[in-house]
Structures are given as structure tokens and as C-alpha cells.
Short mmCIF file of C-alpha atoms in Angstrom, two decimals:
data_model
loop_
_atom_site.label_atom_id
_atom_site.label_comp_id
_atom_site.label_asym_id
_atom_site.label_seq_id
_atom_site.Cartn_x
_atom_site.Cartn_y
_atom_site.Cartn_z
CA MET J 699 257.62 141.86 33.76
CA ALA J 700 259.51 144.90 32.51
CA LYS J 701 259.57 143.21 29.13
CA PHE J 702 255.77 143.40 29.00
CA LEU J 703 255.84 147.10 29.77
CA ALA J 704 258.27 147.89 26.96
CA THR J 705 257.35 149.37 23.62
CA CYS J 706 254.93 147.85 21.16
CA VAL J 707 257.78 146.66 18.96
CA VAL J 708 259.69 144.99 21.80
CA MET J 709 256.55 143.32 23.09
CA GLN J 710 255.40 142.28 19.64
CA MET J 711 252.38 144.55 20.15
CA ALA J 712 250.76 146.18 17.13
CA CYS J 713 248.65 149.29 17.66
CA PHE J 714 246.45 150.73 14.92
CA GLN J 715 244.94 154.14 15.70
CA TYR J 716 242.20 155.94 13.79
CA ALA J 717 241.71 159.44 15.20
CA TRP J 718 239.02 160.41 12.72
CA ALA J 719 236.38 158.11 14.22
CA ASP J 720 233.31 159.42 16.03
CA VAL J 721 232.87 156.01 17.69
CA ALA J 722 236.05 154.11 18.60
CA LEU J 723 236.50 150.56 19.87
CA THR J 724 239.76 149.06 21.16
CA ILE J 725 240.18 145.28 20.87
CA ALA J 726 243.04 143.42 22.54
CA TYR J 727 244.50 140.12 21.36
CA LEU J 728 246.51 137.97 23.79
CA ARG J 729 248.44 134.97 22.55
CA VAL J 730 249.84 132.67 25.23
CA GLU J 731 252.53 130.53 23.65
CA GLN J 732 252.19 126.81 24.34
CA PRO J 733 255.13 124.40 24.01
CA ARG J 734 254.34 121.94 21.25
CA PRO J 735 255.30 118.28 21.81
CA PRO J 736 257.61 116.77 19.19
CA THR J 737 255.88 114.97 16.33
CA LEU J 738 257.01 112.42 13.75
CA SER J 739 256.89 114.96 10.92
CA ASN J 740 257.44 118.70 10.58
CA LEU J 741 255.62 118.98 7.25
CA ASP J 742 252.79 121.02 8.80
CA ALA J 743 254.64 123.82 10.53
CA VAL J 744 252.41 126.12 12.60
CA PRO J 745 252.59 129.68 11.21
CA ASP J 746 254.09 132.23 13.58
CA ASP J 747 251.08 134.50 13.08
CA ILE J 748 248.34 131.89 13.34
CA GLY J 749 245.26 133.46 14.91
CA LEU J 750 246.80 136.92 14.84
CA ALA J 751 246.56 136.99 11.06
CA GLY J 752 242.84 136.27 11.27
CA ALA J 753 242.34 139.06 13.80
CA ARG J 754 244.20 141.50 11.55
CA THR J 755 242.04 140.52 8.60
CA GLY J 756 238.94 141.02 10.73
CA LEU J 757 240.25 144.44 11.71
CA ASP J 758 240.66 145.34 8.04
CA ASP J 759 237.06 144.33 7.40
CA ASN J 760 235.82 146.33 10.39
CA ILE J 761 237.70 149.40 9.21
CA THR J 762 236.25 149.09 5.72
CA THR J 763 232.72 149.18 7.12
CA GLY J 764 233.50 151.68 9.84
CA ARG J 765 234.97 154.21 7.45
CA PHE J 766 231.48 154.95 6.11
CA LEU J 767 229.88 155.15 9.56
CA GLY J 768 232.44 157.13 11.51
CA HIS J 769 233.47 154.05 13.49
CA GLY J 770 237.13 153.38 14.24
CA TYR J 771 238.88 150.28 15.52
CA THR J 772 242.15 149.72 17.35
CA LEU J 773 243.81 146.31 17.67
CA THR J 774 246.45 145.79 20.35
CA GLU J 775 248.38 142.53 20.23
CA ALA J 776 250.53 140.90 22.90
CA THR J 777 252.37 137.60 23.04
CA VAL J 778 253.27 135.95 26.34
CA ALA J 779 256.13 133.45 26.36
CA PRO J 780 255.81 130.19 28.32
CA SER J 781 258.13 131.60 31.01
CA GLU J 782 255.95 134.70 31.54
CA ASP J 783 252.75 135.19 33.53
CA PRO J 784 249.70 135.16 31.23
CA LEU J 785 247.45 136.59 33.94
CA ALA J 786 249.64 139.65 34.33
CA GLY J 787 249.59 140.11 30.57
CA ALA J 788 245.81 139.76 30.42
CA SER J 789 245.38 142.20 33.31
CA ARG J 790 247.37 144.87 31.51
CA LEU J 791 245.32 144.46 28.35
CA LEU J 792 242.05 144.51 30.28
CA ALA J 793 243.14 147.79 31.84
CA GLN J 794 243.06 149.21 28.29
CA THR J 795 239.86 147.61 27.01
CA PRO J 796 237.11 145.23 28.18
CA PHE J 797 237.23 143.42 24.82
CA LEU J 798 239.85 140.68 24.88
CA ILE J 799 240.51 137.86 22.39
CA VAL J 800 242.51 135.01 23.91
CA ASP J 801 244.59 132.33 22.19
CA ALA J 802 245.50 130.02 25.06
CA ALA J 803 244.94 126.60 26.57
CA ALA J 804 241.66 125.93 28.37
CA ASP J 805 243.05 126.23 31.90
CA VAL J 806 244.66 129.58 31.12
CA MET J 807 241.46 130.71 29.40
CA LEU J 808 239.46 130.04 32.56
CA ALA J 809 242.02 131.73 34.78
CA ILE J 810 241.86 134.86 32.61
CA ALA J 811 238.05 134.84 32.59
CA ASP J 812 238.11 134.62 36.41
CA LEU J 813 240.38 137.66 36.86
CA PRO J 814 238.74 140.50 38.80
CA GLN J 815 239.60 142.79 35.87
CA ALA J 816 237.68 140.47 33.50
CA GLN J 817 234.39 140.68 35.36
CA GLY J 818 232.10 142.65 33.08
CA ALA J 819 234.49 142.22 30.15
CA VAL J 820 233.82 140.32 26.92
CA VAL J 821 236.46 137.63 26.40
CA PHE J 822 236.61 135.56 23.21
CA ASN J 823 238.05 132.04 23.09
CA VAL J 824 239.67 131.39 19.70
CA ALA J 825 241.93 128.43 20.50
CA ALA J 826 240.43 125.96 23.00
CA GLY J 827 237.91 123.43 21.71
CA ASP J 828 237.38 121.80 25.11
CA THR J 829 233.69 121.00 25.46
CA ALA J 830 233.86 121.66 29.22
CA LEU J 831 234.33 125.38 28.57
CA ARG J 832 230.82 125.38 27.04
CA ASP J 833 229.45 123.08 29.73
CA GLY J 834 230.05 122.98 33.48
CA ASP J 835 233.17 125.19 33.25
CA CYS J 836 231.48 127.99 31.29
CA ARG J 837 231.85 131.64 32.25
CA ALA J 838 229.35 134.41 31.52
CA ASN J 839 232.10 136.69 30.21
CA LEU J 840 233.59 134.03 27.89
CA LEU J 841 232.30 133.66 24.32
CA HIS J 842 233.55 131.00 21.93
CA ALA J 843 234.31 131.89 18.32
CA LEU J 844 236.02 128.51 17.84
CA PRO J 845 233.72 125.47 17.54
CA SER J 846 233.87 122.99 20.37
CA ASP J 847 235.36 119.54 19.86
CA ALA J 848 231.79 118.24 20.25
CA MET J 849 230.59 120.33 17.31
CA ARG J 850 233.29 118.85 15.09
CA THR J 851 232.72 115.26 16.19
CA ASP J 852 228.94 115.66 15.88
CA ALA J 853 229.46 116.81 12.29
CA LEU J 854 231.57 113.75 11.55
CA ALA J 855 229.04 111.46 13.22
CA GLN J 856 226.32 112.84 10.95
CA VAL J 857 228.41 111.86 7.93
CA LEU J 858 228.94 108.38 9.34
CA VAL J 859 225.18 107.96 9.80
CA GLN J 860 224.39 109.32 6.34
CA LYS J 861 226.89 107.00 4.66
CA ARG J 862 225.77 104.07 6.83
CA TRP J 863 229.28 103.48 8.12
CA THR J 864 228.16 101.88 11.35
CA ASP J 865 230.95 99.37 12.03
CA LEU J 866 233.59 101.70 13.42
CA VAL J 867 237.01 101.42 15.02
CA MET J 868 239.26 104.14 16.47
CA VAL J 869 242.97 104.75 16.99
CA THR J 870 243.76 107.30 19.70
CA GLY J 871 246.92 109.25 20.42
CA THR J 872 248.21 109.82 23.92
CA HIS J 873 248.44 113.63 24.05
CA PRO J 874 245.75 115.54 26.02
CA GLN J 875 244.29 117.01 22.81
CA ASP J 876 243.98 113.52 21.33
CA LEU J 877 242.26 112.18 24.43
CA ALA J 878 239.83 115.11 24.50
CA TYR J 879 238.94 114.57 20.84
CA ALA J 880 238.46 110.83 21.42
CA ALA J 881 236.15 111.54 24.36
CA ALA J 882 234.11 113.96 22.25
CA MET J 883 233.96 111.37 19.47
CA ARG J 884 232.63 108.67 21.78
CA ARG J 885 229.96 111.08 23.01
CA SER J 886 228.95 111.95 19.44
CA LEU J 887 228.72 108.32 18.39
CA THR J 888 226.41 107.62 21.31
CA LYS J 889 224.35 110.72 20.51
CA PHE J 890 223.73 109.56 16.95
CA GLY J 891 223.19 105.89 17.77
CA LEU J 892 226.61 104.59 16.73
CA THR J 893 229.16 102.48 18.61
CA LEU J 894 232.81 101.51 18.38
CA SER J 895 233.53 97.85 17.82
CA ALA J 896 237.20 98.29 18.78
CA GLU J 897 239.66 100.95 19.91
CA LYS J 898 243.46 101.02 20.19
CA PRO J 899 245.94 103.54 21.57
CA TRP J 900 248.83 104.59 19.33
CA VAL J 901 251.93 103.67 21.33
CA PHE J 902 254.64 103.59 18.66
CA ASP J 903 257.68 105.84 19.00
CA ALA J 904 259.48 104.53 15.91
CA ASP J 905 260.00 106.65 12.80
CA MET J 906 256.86 105.89 10.79
CA ARG J 907 258.31 107.66 7.77
CA ARG J 908 260.36 104.49 7.26
CA ASN J 909 258.23 101.85 8.98
CA ALA J 910 254.59 102.71 8.25
CA SER J 911 254.17 100.19 5.44
CA GLN J 912 255.31 97.40 7.78
CA GLU J 913 253.95 98.50 11.17
CA VAL J 914 250.53 99.94 10.34
CA PRO J 915 249.12 96.80 8.59
CA LEU J 916 250.10 94.67 11.58
CA PHE J 917 248.74 97.25 14.03
CA THR J 918 245.35 97.40 12.28
CA GLN J 919 245.03 93.73 11.35
CA GLY J 920 243.36 92.95 14.66
CA PHE J 921 240.46 95.25 13.82
CA GLY J 922 239.26 92.75 11.24
CA ASP J 923 236.64 94.16 8.85
CA TYR J 924 234.96 97.51 9.53
CA ASP J 925 233.36 100.40 7.67
CA ALA J 926 235.62 103.30 8.71
CA LEU J 927 238.60 103.97 10.95
CA ILE J 928 238.45 107.06 13.17
CA VAL J 929 241.75 108.74 14.05
CA ALA J 930 242.15 110.89 17.18
CA ASP J 931 245.43 112.67 16.44
CA GLU J 932 244.90 116.38 16.97
CA LEU J 933 248.62 117.17 16.94
CA GLY J 934 249.07 115.72 13.46
CA ASP J 935 251.61 113.22 14.74
CA PHE J 936 250.86 109.75 13.39
CA GLY J 937 247.51 109.87 11.59
CA ARG J 938 248.95 110.64 8.17
CA TYR J 939 250.74 107.29 8.19
CA LEU J 940 247.50 105.32 8.63
CA LEU J 941 246.07 106.34 5.26
CA TYR J 942 246.56 103.63 2.63
CA ASN J 943 248.57 101.49 5.05
CA THR J 944 245.74 99.83 7.03
CA TRP J 945 245.27 96.07 6.76
CA ALA J 946 241.72 96.55 5.46
CA ALA J 947 241.25 99.10 2.68
CA ARG J 948 238.72 101.33 4.41
CA PRO J 949 238.08 105.09 4.78
CA VAL J 950 240.04 107.00 7.41
CA VAL J 951 238.19 109.86 9.13
CA GLY J 952 238.65 112.17 12.10
CA SER J 953 241.89 114.04 12.60
CA GLU J 954 243.13 112.73 9.25
CA GLY J 955 241.48 111.77 5.98
CA LEU J 956 237.92 113.11 6.00
CA ALA J 957 238.05 115.73 8.76
CA ALA J 958 235.51 118.06 10.37
CA LEU J 959 237.01 121.55 10.19
CA THR J 960 236.19 125.10 11.22
CA TRP J 961 237.82 126.41 8.05
CA SER J 962 239.88 125.10 5.16
CA PRO J 963 241.46 126.51 1.98
CA VAL J 964 239.15 124.22 -0.03
CA ILE J 965 236.05 126.18 1.06
CA GLU J 966 235.15 128.39 -1.91
CA GLN J 967 231.36 128.63 -1.89
CA TRP J 968 229.16 131.28 -0.25
CA GLY J 969 231.64 134.06 -1.04
CA ALA J 970 234.38 132.31 0.94
CA ALA J 971 236.81 132.68 -1.96
CA GLN J 972 236.74 136.45 -1.36
CA LEU J 973 237.75 136.04 2.29
CA GLN J 974 240.37 133.47 1.33
CA GLY J 975 241.77 135.85 -1.28
CA ARG J 976 241.94 138.85 1.07
CA PHE J 977 243.65 136.76 3.72
CA THR J 978 246.21 135.26 1.34
CA ASP J 979 247.01 138.62 -0.24
CA ARG J 980 247.70 140.12 3.19
CA HIS J 981 249.52 137.23 4.87
CA GLY J 982 250.97 135.11 2.08
CA ARG J 983 249.40 131.84 3.24
CA ALA J 984 246.06 130.07 3.54
CA MET J 985 243.62 130.83 6.34
CA GLN J 986 243.40 128.12 9.00
CA SER J 987 240.74 127.31 11.58
CA ARG J 988 242.27 129.40 14.39
CA ASP J 989 242.63 132.31 11.98
CA TYR J 990 238.96 132.05 11.11
CA ALA J 991 237.95 131.97 14.77
CA ALA J 992 239.96 135.13 15.47
CA TRP J 993 238.50 136.79 12.36
CA ALA J 994 234.99 135.88 13.55
CA ALA J 995 235.66 137.31 17.03
CA VAL J 996 236.85 140.65 15.66
CA ARG J 997 234.02 140.77 13.15
CA THR J 998 231.50 139.93 15.89
CA LEU J 999 232.50 143.08 17.74
CA GLY J 1000 232.51 145.09 14.52
CA GLU J 1001 229.03 143.92 13.60
CA ALA J 1002 227.74 144.70 17.09
CA VAL J 1003 229.18 148.23 16.97
CA THR J 1004 227.72 148.75 13.49
CA ARG J 1005 224.23 147.76 14.63
CA THR J 1006 224.17 149.44 18.07
CA ASN J 1007 226.51 152.42 17.64
CA ALA J 1008 227.73 151.51 21.16
CA VAL J 1009 231.18 150.63 22.47
CA ASP J 1010 230.47 149.62 26.09
CA ALA J 1011 230.75 145.97 27.08
CA PRO J 1012 227.22 145.44 28.50
CA SER J 1013 225.55 146.84 25.37
CA LEU J 1014 227.68 144.86 22.94
CA ARG J 1015 227.47 141.61 24.92
CA GLY J 1016 223.70 141.94 25.21
CA TYR J 1017 223.32 142.50 21.48
CA ILE J 1018 225.73 139.69 20.53
CA LEU J 1019 223.71 137.18 22.59
CA SER J 1020 220.36 138.48 21.36
CA GLU J 1021 218.22 137.03 18.58
CA ALA J 1022 218.86 140.19 16.55
CA PHE J 1023 222.56 139.44 16.07
CA GLU J 1024 223.76 137.80 12.85
CA LEU J 1025 227.26 137.50 11.44
CA ALA J 1026 227.87 136.91 7.74
CA GLY J 1027 230.56 134.25 8.06
CA PHE J 1028 230.94 133.00 4.46
CA LYS J 1029 229.47 129.62 5.44
CA GLY J 1030 226.13 129.75 3.67
CA ARG J 1031 223.99 130.89 6.57
CA PRO J 1032 224.07 133.58 9.28
CA LEU J 1033 226.14 132.81 12.37
CA THR J 1034 224.64 133.48 15.81
CA TYR J 1035 225.60 132.88 19.44
CA ARG J 1036 223.95 130.38 21.78
CA ALA J 1037 222.43 132.36 24.61
CA TRP J 1038 222.94 129.50 27.07
CA ASN J 1039 226.73 129.06 26.79
CA GLY J 1040 228.20 131.73 24.48
CA GLN J 1041 229.12 129.37 21.63
CA LEU J 1042 229.07 130.74 18.09
CA ARG J 1043 226.73 128.60 16.01
CA GLN J 1044 228.31 127.76 12.68
CA PRO J 1045 228.31 125.05 10.01
CA ILE J 1046 231.22 122.60 10.10
CA SER J 1047 232.99 121.60 6.89
CA LEU J 1048 233.75 117.97 6.12
CA ALA J 1049 236.79 118.03 3.87
CA HIS J 1050 240.00 116.38 2.86
CA PRO J 1051 243.06 118.41 1.87
CA ARG J 1052 241.97 118.66 -1.76
CA ALA J 1053 238.20 119.27 -1.64
CA LEU J 1054 235.12 120.05 0.40
CA VAL J 1055 232.97 116.91 0.72
CA ALA J 1056 229.98 118.17 2.74
CA GLN J 1057 228.90 120.77 5.24
CA ALA J 1058 227.14 119.89 8.49
CA PRO J 1059 224.47 119.94 9.65
CA LEU J 1060 223.57 117.52 6.89
CA GLU J 1061 220.15 117.28 5.31
CA GLY J 1062 217.81 115.19 7.42
CA PHE J 1063 219.25 116.14 10.80
CA LEU J 1064 216.52 118.38 12.13
CA HIS J 1065 216.11 120.52 15.22
CA GLN J 1066 213.02 122.13 16.68
CA THR J 1067 214.65 125.58 16.72
CA ASN J 1068 217.88 125.71 14.69
CA GLU J 1069 219.54 122.85 12.77
CA LEU J 1070 222.94 124.26 13.78
CA ASP J 1071 222.10 123.18 17.31
CA THR J 1072 222.43 119.54 16.22
CA LEU J 1073 226.19 120.27 16.43
CA GLY J 1074 227.65 120.44 19.93
CA LEU J 1075 225.84 120.92 23.22
CA ASP J 1076 222.19 121.75 22.79
CA ARG J 1077 220.41 123.71 25.52
CA PRO J 1078 219.06 120.60 27.36
CA GLU J 1079 222.52 118.97 27.23
CA SER J 1080 224.52 121.92 28.54
CA ARG J 1081 225.21 122.22 32.26
CA CYS J 1082 226.24 125.85 31.86
CA LYS J 1083 224.39 128.00 34.41
CA ASP J 1084 226.34 131.28 34.20
CA PHE J 1085 224.29 132.58 31.27
CA GLU J 1086 220.94 132.19 33.01
#
């Protein structure tokens, strides 16, 4: 692991120091590279700095506020290749700071949270939507700035109920992310009193760029008539070829078409255009969902430092999970954390690539405490015990 111990430049680590600060907080960002399976199209290339760019924008925002308060912030970034040990990388960062933002798969996320060095730390999940991380596999030191898959599918289910699209079918990919999304979708449909009338796995390996107009109508003909087709294709592999090629001319929702998103370039209300503009000016591209989650994690720590004037992990964690904490997240209402599983409450946008259609929770979906808790695991549903 000599490579990890090399200089910041060699290790792709960026260190920003502000010696003038009376109160200083160091935040670490660990990205664990994940091999991406091949897909039918490379139109949607994943930016090299996805997630990291959001954290850097959050750092800029923290510094802007901190400059007036005598608060300084340091961001240390590290990238671990698939051939390297992510736990060793996380351990080295945790030796520098108890505040760690992690972009990794769910199993790696849990392994990092279980490190001896992570006990008493505050670890932010900005990449794994797995509902289990907020349920039976939760950890007291793990907070989730990224919405769970269940939050996104609950948002979509609310739209289906509102539009009275009750005759539903689903096409599911075979990758683990697709299967997890499909499982969350089934749960959400049950939660909101909906059912699937049919479901099919996507098993084609042919080049749909040439064959979609012939194959997709035949593939979907067996569904008969229905109100909407749900697509579980989280890798962006085949879903794009279903639109306008189905046997029945019906809406496509889910991973393609009308999608439930953490963030999208089409969000412009509630001051979001300002955040979008700052991000684009700095990074030369649009902010994506993982960028927003990383921005929210960094800003969560900045807001907690601003309000408490503390930099120790117990004080900041306690404040973040308290009823006093609020984060202005450019989503129309304050964002807060669920005290029972560490999930950041936030509205979910329903959008297509050209426009925002709605924002969940939708009007009429009520909750006895907070309407945002109609999205994802509510307290009675969660099996998380670590936060008790």
C-alpha cells in the first residue's frame, strides 16, 4: 500500500488548508472505485469526479460561511482502485479525522462502518441506496445523505396513485442494482395499495440500437393493456429503448421515462438554480444525484459546526440527529435526519430529462409527524436498533 502513502498528487488526494481559522474541521472523502458492467450504450458516461465534485462544492459553501465566523474546513480526498484494500484506505483517513464521507458499494460501506477506527466516528453514505442499510443492517455511526431506493420508489408510487395508474407491469434487469430497485418497487406498490399485473425480466443481449423497433413490441405485446410500464434498469442499460417502442402506447416510469431522482439539472425552483449555477461554473457539467448527496454531507457538517461551534464527533452527531438541526437543501423545505436510522429526510423529484413534473411527497399523502416520512422506512417499519 505504498501507493496510498504517497503524496496527495500521486494518490489523487486534495488537501485544502485554512490556517486563519479559530475553529477547524477536517473532512475526508473516500471513493472506492467499482467496476461497471458493460451496457448497450455509452451515451451517459459517468463523470470521473462524480460525488467528489459535489463535496468540493459543499466545501466552497462551508468556507463562504465559515469565513465570517472564524471557522475553517479541510477536505482530504482519496480514491481506492478495485485492486486495493478499501479498509486500509478508510483506516488511514480515519486516523486523520472522525468525519468520513464514503462513496462505495453497500458491503464495503458496512465493512468501513464496522472498523475499530470508525467506532465513534461519523460516516456518511453518499452512494448506496440499499434499503437494508437503513433497516436491519444499519449502523449508529453511519448517516445517509443519499435517499434510499425505498424513498425513490415510494415517491413514484405516490404519483401512480395520484394519476390513478393502477394497472401496472414491470420489466426488470438482471444486475444487482436492478434487482434491488425492483424489490423496493414491489414493496412501495404494496405500501400504497397497488399491484403488478405482470412482470418480465430483460434477457436480451442483442444490440437494441438496431433491433429495438422490432424486439421491444414483441417483448411487450404479452402485457396486453395496462396503465404504465415500470422499468427497473438502474445501470441505464436497456430502459431507454423501451420508450416509444412498446406494443401499447403507455407511459414508461421508473429508471427511465418519469423517474424519481435525488437531483436533476431540471430542478430550478427554491433557489436550486443558484446551486446548479455554482456547480456548473466550477466543474463544467451538471450536478447529479451522487454529487448532491456528497454536497449535502459536507454541508451537514458545516451547518452543525456553524450552530454548535464544536468540531468533535459526539457533539456534531448529537446535533445532526436532534430536532434542532435543519439543512437548507434547495428543495423547498428544510432537510433533517431521521433519529431512528440516520437517513436524511428530503423531497424526491419526479422528472424526465427535460422538465420537473412533481415533487414528492405529493399533496394528500399525510403523516402524523412529518410528510417526508411517507417516503422510505418510517419509524414503525424500520428494524434499525442501533440508534436507540
